[in-house]
mmCIF file of C-alpha atoms in Angstrom:
data_model
loop_
_atom_site.group_PDB
_atom_site.id
_atom_site.type_symbol
_atom_site.label_atom_id
_atom_site.label_comp_id
_atom_site.label_asym_id
_atom_site.label_seq_id
_atom_site.Cartn_x
_atom_site.Cartn_y
_atom_site.Cartn_z
ATOM 1 C CA MET A 286 0.000 0.000 0.000
ATOM 2 C CA ALA A 287 2.846 2.376 0.806
ATOM 3 C CA ASN A 288 4.422 1.692 -2.593
ATOM 4 C CA ILE A 289 1.196 2.666 -4.339
ATOM 5 C CA ILE A 290 1.004 5.926 -2.390
ATOM 6 C CA VAL A 291 4.647 6.782 -3.114
ATOM 7 C CA PHE A 292 4.180 5.903 -6.795
ATOM 8 C CA THR A 293 1.053 8.070 -6.990
ATOM 9 C CA VAL A 294 2.863 11.036 -5.428
ATOM 10 C CA LEU A 295 5.824 10.593 -7.784
ATOM 11 C CA ALA A 296 3.511 10.272 -10.802
ATOM 12 C CA VAL A 297 1.654 13.470 -9.868
ATOM 13 C CA VAL A 298 4.952 15.332 -9.379
ATOM 14 C CA ILE A 299 6.333 14.047 -12.693
ATOM 15 C CA LEU A 300 3.198 14.877 -14.684
ATOM 16 C CA GLY A 301 2.733 18.274 -13.040
ATOM 17 C CA ALA A 302 6.364 19.289 -13.513
ATOM 18 C CA ALA A 303 6.361 18.043 -17.127
ATOM 19 C CA ILE A 304 3.265 20.093 -17.958
ATOM 20 C CA LEU A 305 4.672 23.164 -16.215
ATOM 21 C CA SER A 306 7.976 22.705 -18.043
ATOM 22 C CA VAL A 307 6.209 22.855 -21.388
ATOM 23 C CA VAL A 308 3.762 25.626 -20.488
ATOM 24 C CA THR A 309 6.102 28.120 -18.807
ATOM 25 C CA LYS A 310 7.545 30.959 -20.851
ATOM 26 C CA ARG A 311 10.813 31.364 -18.950
ATOM 27 C CA ILE A 312 13.754 29.150 -19.820
ATOM 28 C CA MET A 313 15.082 28.892 -16.279
ATOM 29 C CA ARG A 314 11.735 27.780 -14.891
ATOM 30 C CA ALA A 315 11.361 25.207 -17.669
ATOM 31 C CA ALA A 316 14.784 23.762 -16.852
ATOM 32 C CA THR A 317 13.926 23.676 -13.134
ATOM 33 C CA PHE A 318 10.668 21.825 -13.795
ATOM 34 C CA LEU A 319 12.571 19.412 -16.018
ATOM 35 C CA LEU A 320 14.931 18.790 -13.114
ATOM 36 C CA PHE A 321 11.922 17.858 -10.940
ATOM 37 C CA VAL A 322 10.758 15.430 -13.642
ATOM 38 C CA LEU A 323 14.157 13.741 -13.749
ATOM 39 C CA PHE A 324 14.318 13.456 -9.954
ATOM 40 C CA GLY A 325 10.816 11.950 -9.956
ATOM 41 C CA ILE A 326 11.877 9.346 -12.500
ATOM 42 C CA ALA A 327 14.868 8.524 -10.311
ATOM 43 C CA GLY A 328 12.434 8.121 -7.407
ATOM 44 C CA ILE A 329 10.484 5.543 -9.421
ATOM 45 C CA TYR A 330 13.725 3.651 -10.075
ATOM 46 C CA PHE A 331 14.457 3.657 -6.343
ATOM 47 C CA LEU A 332 10.897 2.476 -5.667
ATOM 48 C CA LEU A 333 11.527 -0.490 -7.983
ATOM 49 C CA ASP A 334 14.797 -1.249 -6.099
ATOM 50 C CA TYR A 335 16.946 -0.340 -9.099
ATOM 51 C CA THR A 336 19.303 1.760 -7.015
ATOM 52 C CA PHE A 337 22.116 1.790 -9.572
ATOM 53 C CA ILE A 338 19.894 3.150 -12.351
ATOM 54 C CA GLY A 339 18.311 5.647 -9.930
ATOM 55 C CA ALA A 340 21.731 6.909 -8.863
ATOM 56 C CA ALA A 341 22.847 7.103 -12.488
ATOM 57 C CA GLN A 342 19.676 9.052 -13.323
ATOM 58 C CA ILE A 343 20.431 11.592 -10.616
ATOM 59 C CA SER A 344 24.139 11.942 -11.309
ATOM 60 C CA ILE A 345 23.977 12.033 -15.108
ATOM 61 C CA TYR A 346 20.829 14.064 -15.598
ATOM 62 C CA ALA A 347 21.373 16.421 -12.678
ATOM 63 C CA GLY A 348 24.777 17.199 -14.174
ATOM 64 C CA GLY A 349 23.159 17.603 -17.588
ATOM 65 C CA ILE A 350 20.610 20.035 -16.186
ATOM 66 C CA THR A 351 23.394 22.059 -14.590
ATOM 67 C CA ILE A 352 25.138 22.333 -17.963
ATOM 68 C CA MET A 353 21.831 23.296 -19.552
ATOM 69 C CA TYR A 354 21.525 26.133 -17.029
ATOM 70 C CA ILE A 355 24.966 27.400 -18.000
ATOM 71 C CA PHE A 356 24.212 27.287 -21.733
ATOM 72 C CA ALA A 357 20.790 28.880 -21.233
ATOM 73 C CA ILE A 358 22.321 31.757 -19.322
ATOM 74 C CA SER A 359 25.205 32.248 -21.755
ATOM 75 C CA LEU A 360 23.116 32.009 -24.922
ATOM 76 C CA MET A 361 20.060 34.027 -23.881
ATOM 77 C CA SER A 362 19.945 37.784 -24.025
ATOM 78 C CA LYS A 363 19.364 39.814 -20.870
ATOM 79 C CA ASN A 364 15.856 40.787 -21.990
ATOM 80 C CA SER A 365 14.697 37.182 -22.312
ATOM 81 C CA LEU A 366 16.134 36.199 -18.956
ATOM 82 C CA GLN A 367 14.252 39.051 -17.318
ATOM 83 C CA GLY A 368 10.966 37.778 -18.716
ATOM 84 C CA LEU A 369 10.645 40.261 -21.606
ATOM 85 C CA ILE A 370 10.086 37.571 -24.196
ATOM 86 C CA GLU A 371 8.029 37.516 -27.350
ATOM 87 C CA ARG A 372 4.392 36.514 -26.859
ATOM 88 C CA PHE A 373 3.008 33.584 -28.813
ATOM 89 C CA LYS A 374 0.273 34.272 -31.303
ATOM 90 C CA GLY A 375 -2.915 32.229 -31.410
ATOM 91 C CA VAL A 376 -2.020 30.785 -34.813
ATOM 92 C CA ARG A 377 1.153 29.200 -33.436
ATOM 93 C CA LEU A 378 -0.801 27.740 -30.527
ATOM 94 C CA VAL A 379 -3.344 26.153 -32.884
ATOM 95 C CA GLN A 380 -0.555 24.812 -35.096
ATOM 96 C CA GLY A 381 1.170 23.280 -32.084
ATOM 97 C CA LEU A 382 -2.048 21.672 -30.886
ATOM 98 C CA LEU A 383 -2.737 20.208 -34.346
ATOM 99 C CA ILE A 384 0.770 18.795 -34.607
ATOM 100 C CA SER A 385 0.443 17.316 -31.107
ATOM 101 C CA LEU A 386 -2.880 15.684 -31.998
ATOM 102 C CA VAL A 387 -1.414 14.223 -35.191
ATOM 103 C CA GLY A 388 1.493 12.822 -33.167
ATOM 104 C CA LEU A 389 -0.846 11.364 -30.543
ATOM 105 C CA GLY A 390 -2.992 9.791 -33.270
ATOM 106 C CA THR A 391 0.082 8.277 -34.906
ATOM 107 C CA VAL A 392 1.270 6.748 -31.622
ATOM 108 C CA CYS A 393 -2.210 5.368 -30.841
ATOM 109 C CA PHE A 394 -2.506 3.917 -34.360
ATOM 110 C CA ALA A 395 0.925 2.284 -34.084
ATOM 111 C CA LEU A 396 0.052 0.772 -30.693
ATOM 112 C CA LEU A 397 -3.230 -0.632 -31.925
ATOM 113 C CA LYS A 398 -1.721 -1.885 -35.184
ATOM 114 C CA SER A 399 1.182 -3.693 -33.504
ATOM 115 C CA GLU A 400 -1.111 -5.534 -31.082
ATOM 116 C CA ILE A 401 1.311 -4.844 -28.222
ATOM 117 C CA LEU A 402 -1.513 -4.414 -25.754
ATOM 118 C CA SER A 403 -2.990 -7.865 -26.458
ATOM 119 C CA ASN A 404 0.337 -9.594 -25.693
ATOM 120 C CA VAL A 405 0.963 -7.817 -22.383
ATOM 121 C CA ARG A 406 0.801 -9.933 -19.253
ATOM 122 C CA PHE A 407 0.196 -8.125 -16.011
ATOM 123 C CA THR A 408 2.308 -9.774 -13.353
ATOM 124 C CA THR A 409 3.727 -8.668 -10.061
ATOM 125 C CA LEU A 410 7.309 -7.534 -9.660
ATOM 126 C CA ALA A 411 8.190 -10.657 -7.654
ATOM 127 C CA ASP A 412 7.224 -12.882 -10.596
ATOM 128 C CA THR A 413 9.507 -11.102 -13.070
ATOM 129 C CA GLU A 414 12.616 -10.143 -11.125
ATOM 130 C CA ILE A 415 15.360 -8.867 -13.408
ATOM 131 C CA SER A 416 18.954 -8.874 -12.246
ATOM 132 C CA MET A 417 21.268 -5.891 -12.545
ATOM 133 C CA GLU A 418 23.494 -7.982 -14.815
ATOM 134 C CA GLN A 419 20.662 -8.324 -17.341
ATOM 135 C CA ILE A 420 19.940 -4.585 -17.175
ATOM 136 C CA GLY A 421 23.628 -3.729 -17.608
ATOM 137 C CA THR A 422 23.944 -6.091 -20.558
ATOM 138 C CA ALA A 423 20.860 -4.569 -22.190
ATOM 139 C CA LEU A 424 22.166 -1.028 -21.699
ATOM 140 C CA VAL A 425 25.714 -1.516 -23.005
ATOM 141 C CA GLY A 426 25.309 -4.536 -25.288
ATOM 142 C CA SER A 427 25.656 -4.277 -29.048
ATOM 143 C CA GLU A 428 23.287 -7.038 -30.148
ATOM 144 C CA LYS A 429 19.591 -6.907 -31.017
ATOM 145 C CA TYR A 430 17.445 -5.027 -28.437
ATOM 146 C CA GLN A 431 20.511 -3.582 -26.719
ATOM 147 C CA TYR A 432 21.261 0.108 -26.436
ATOM 148 C CA VAL A 433 24.946 0.913 -26.925
ATOM 149 C CA LEU A 434 24.462 2.257 -30.460
ATOM 150 C CA PRO A 435 21.649 4.711 -29.514
ATOM 151 C CA PHE A 436 23.769 5.909 -26.569
ATOM 152 C CA GLU A 437 26.669 6.599 -28.938
ATOM 153 C CA PHE A 438 24.417 8.488 -31.356
ATOM 154 C CA ILE A 439 23.028 10.574 -28.499
ATOM 155 C CA SER A 440 26.522 11.386 -27.220
ATOM 156 C CA VAL A 441 27.643 12.540 -30.688
ATOM 157 C CA PHE A 442 24.446 14.589 -31.053
ATOM 158 C CA LEU A 443 24.954 16.260 -27.653
ATOM 159 C CA LEU A 444 28.571 17.016 -28.518
ATOM 160 C CA ALA A 445 27.404 18.674 -31.763
ATOM 161 C CA CYS A 446 24.856 20.724 -29.784
ATOM 162 C CA ILE A 447 27.515 21.888 -27.341
ATOM 163 C CA ILE A 448 29.863 22.883 -30.160
ATOM 164 C CA GLY A 449 26.997 24.679 -31.935
ATOM 165 C CA GLY A 450 26.121 26.551 -28.737
ATOM 166 C CA ILE A 451 29.719 27.652 -28.304
ATOM 167 C CA LEU A 452 29.889 28.849 -31.920
ATOM 168 C CA ILE A 453 26.658 30.814 -31.537
ATOM 169 C CA ALA A 454 27.900 32.396 -28.320
ATOM 170 C CA ARG A 455 31.225 33.355 -29.911
ATOM 171 C CA LYS A 456 29.534 34.958 -32.934
ATOM 172 C CA GLU A 457 27.476 37.204 -30.657
ATOM 173 C CA ASP A 458 30.606 38.339 -28.816
ATOM 174 C CA LYS A 459 32.242 39.571 -32.050
ATOM 175 C CA LYS A 460 29.344 41.900 -32.847
#
């Protein structure tokens, strides 16, 4: 019963912070709400007794959020950091909602088409205990259904973003 209550609290925090992160107009508040989302996800890992993944979530993503703060501060102008940002027009809001609905429809169609929901078995955690060795192998393995290649692509992509941010910041200094 306590696990259900803790999970419910974490789920409400994650969903609330995620919505606030998307809705807010200030970059620093959005990054702070994102930090709450990542800590909530780490809390779910700890609730499932995956302490290693929970600790990795906190250390990696908390460090990533700190770097995002630094880049947000260095790349934003003083006017935007003070809240004097451009207001969204209604047309952009409608376009965003339409794109979101198309994306949601696509995901729902793909789920129904793949029949994933009909093959799901609902079991308790005690029936399907997964060892840390299996999780580690899945995360850093290079075979089918293992994730080392996506991690490498993400690391190269993040490196390109950091270099792009530095180049943008340097171009503004020369003006």
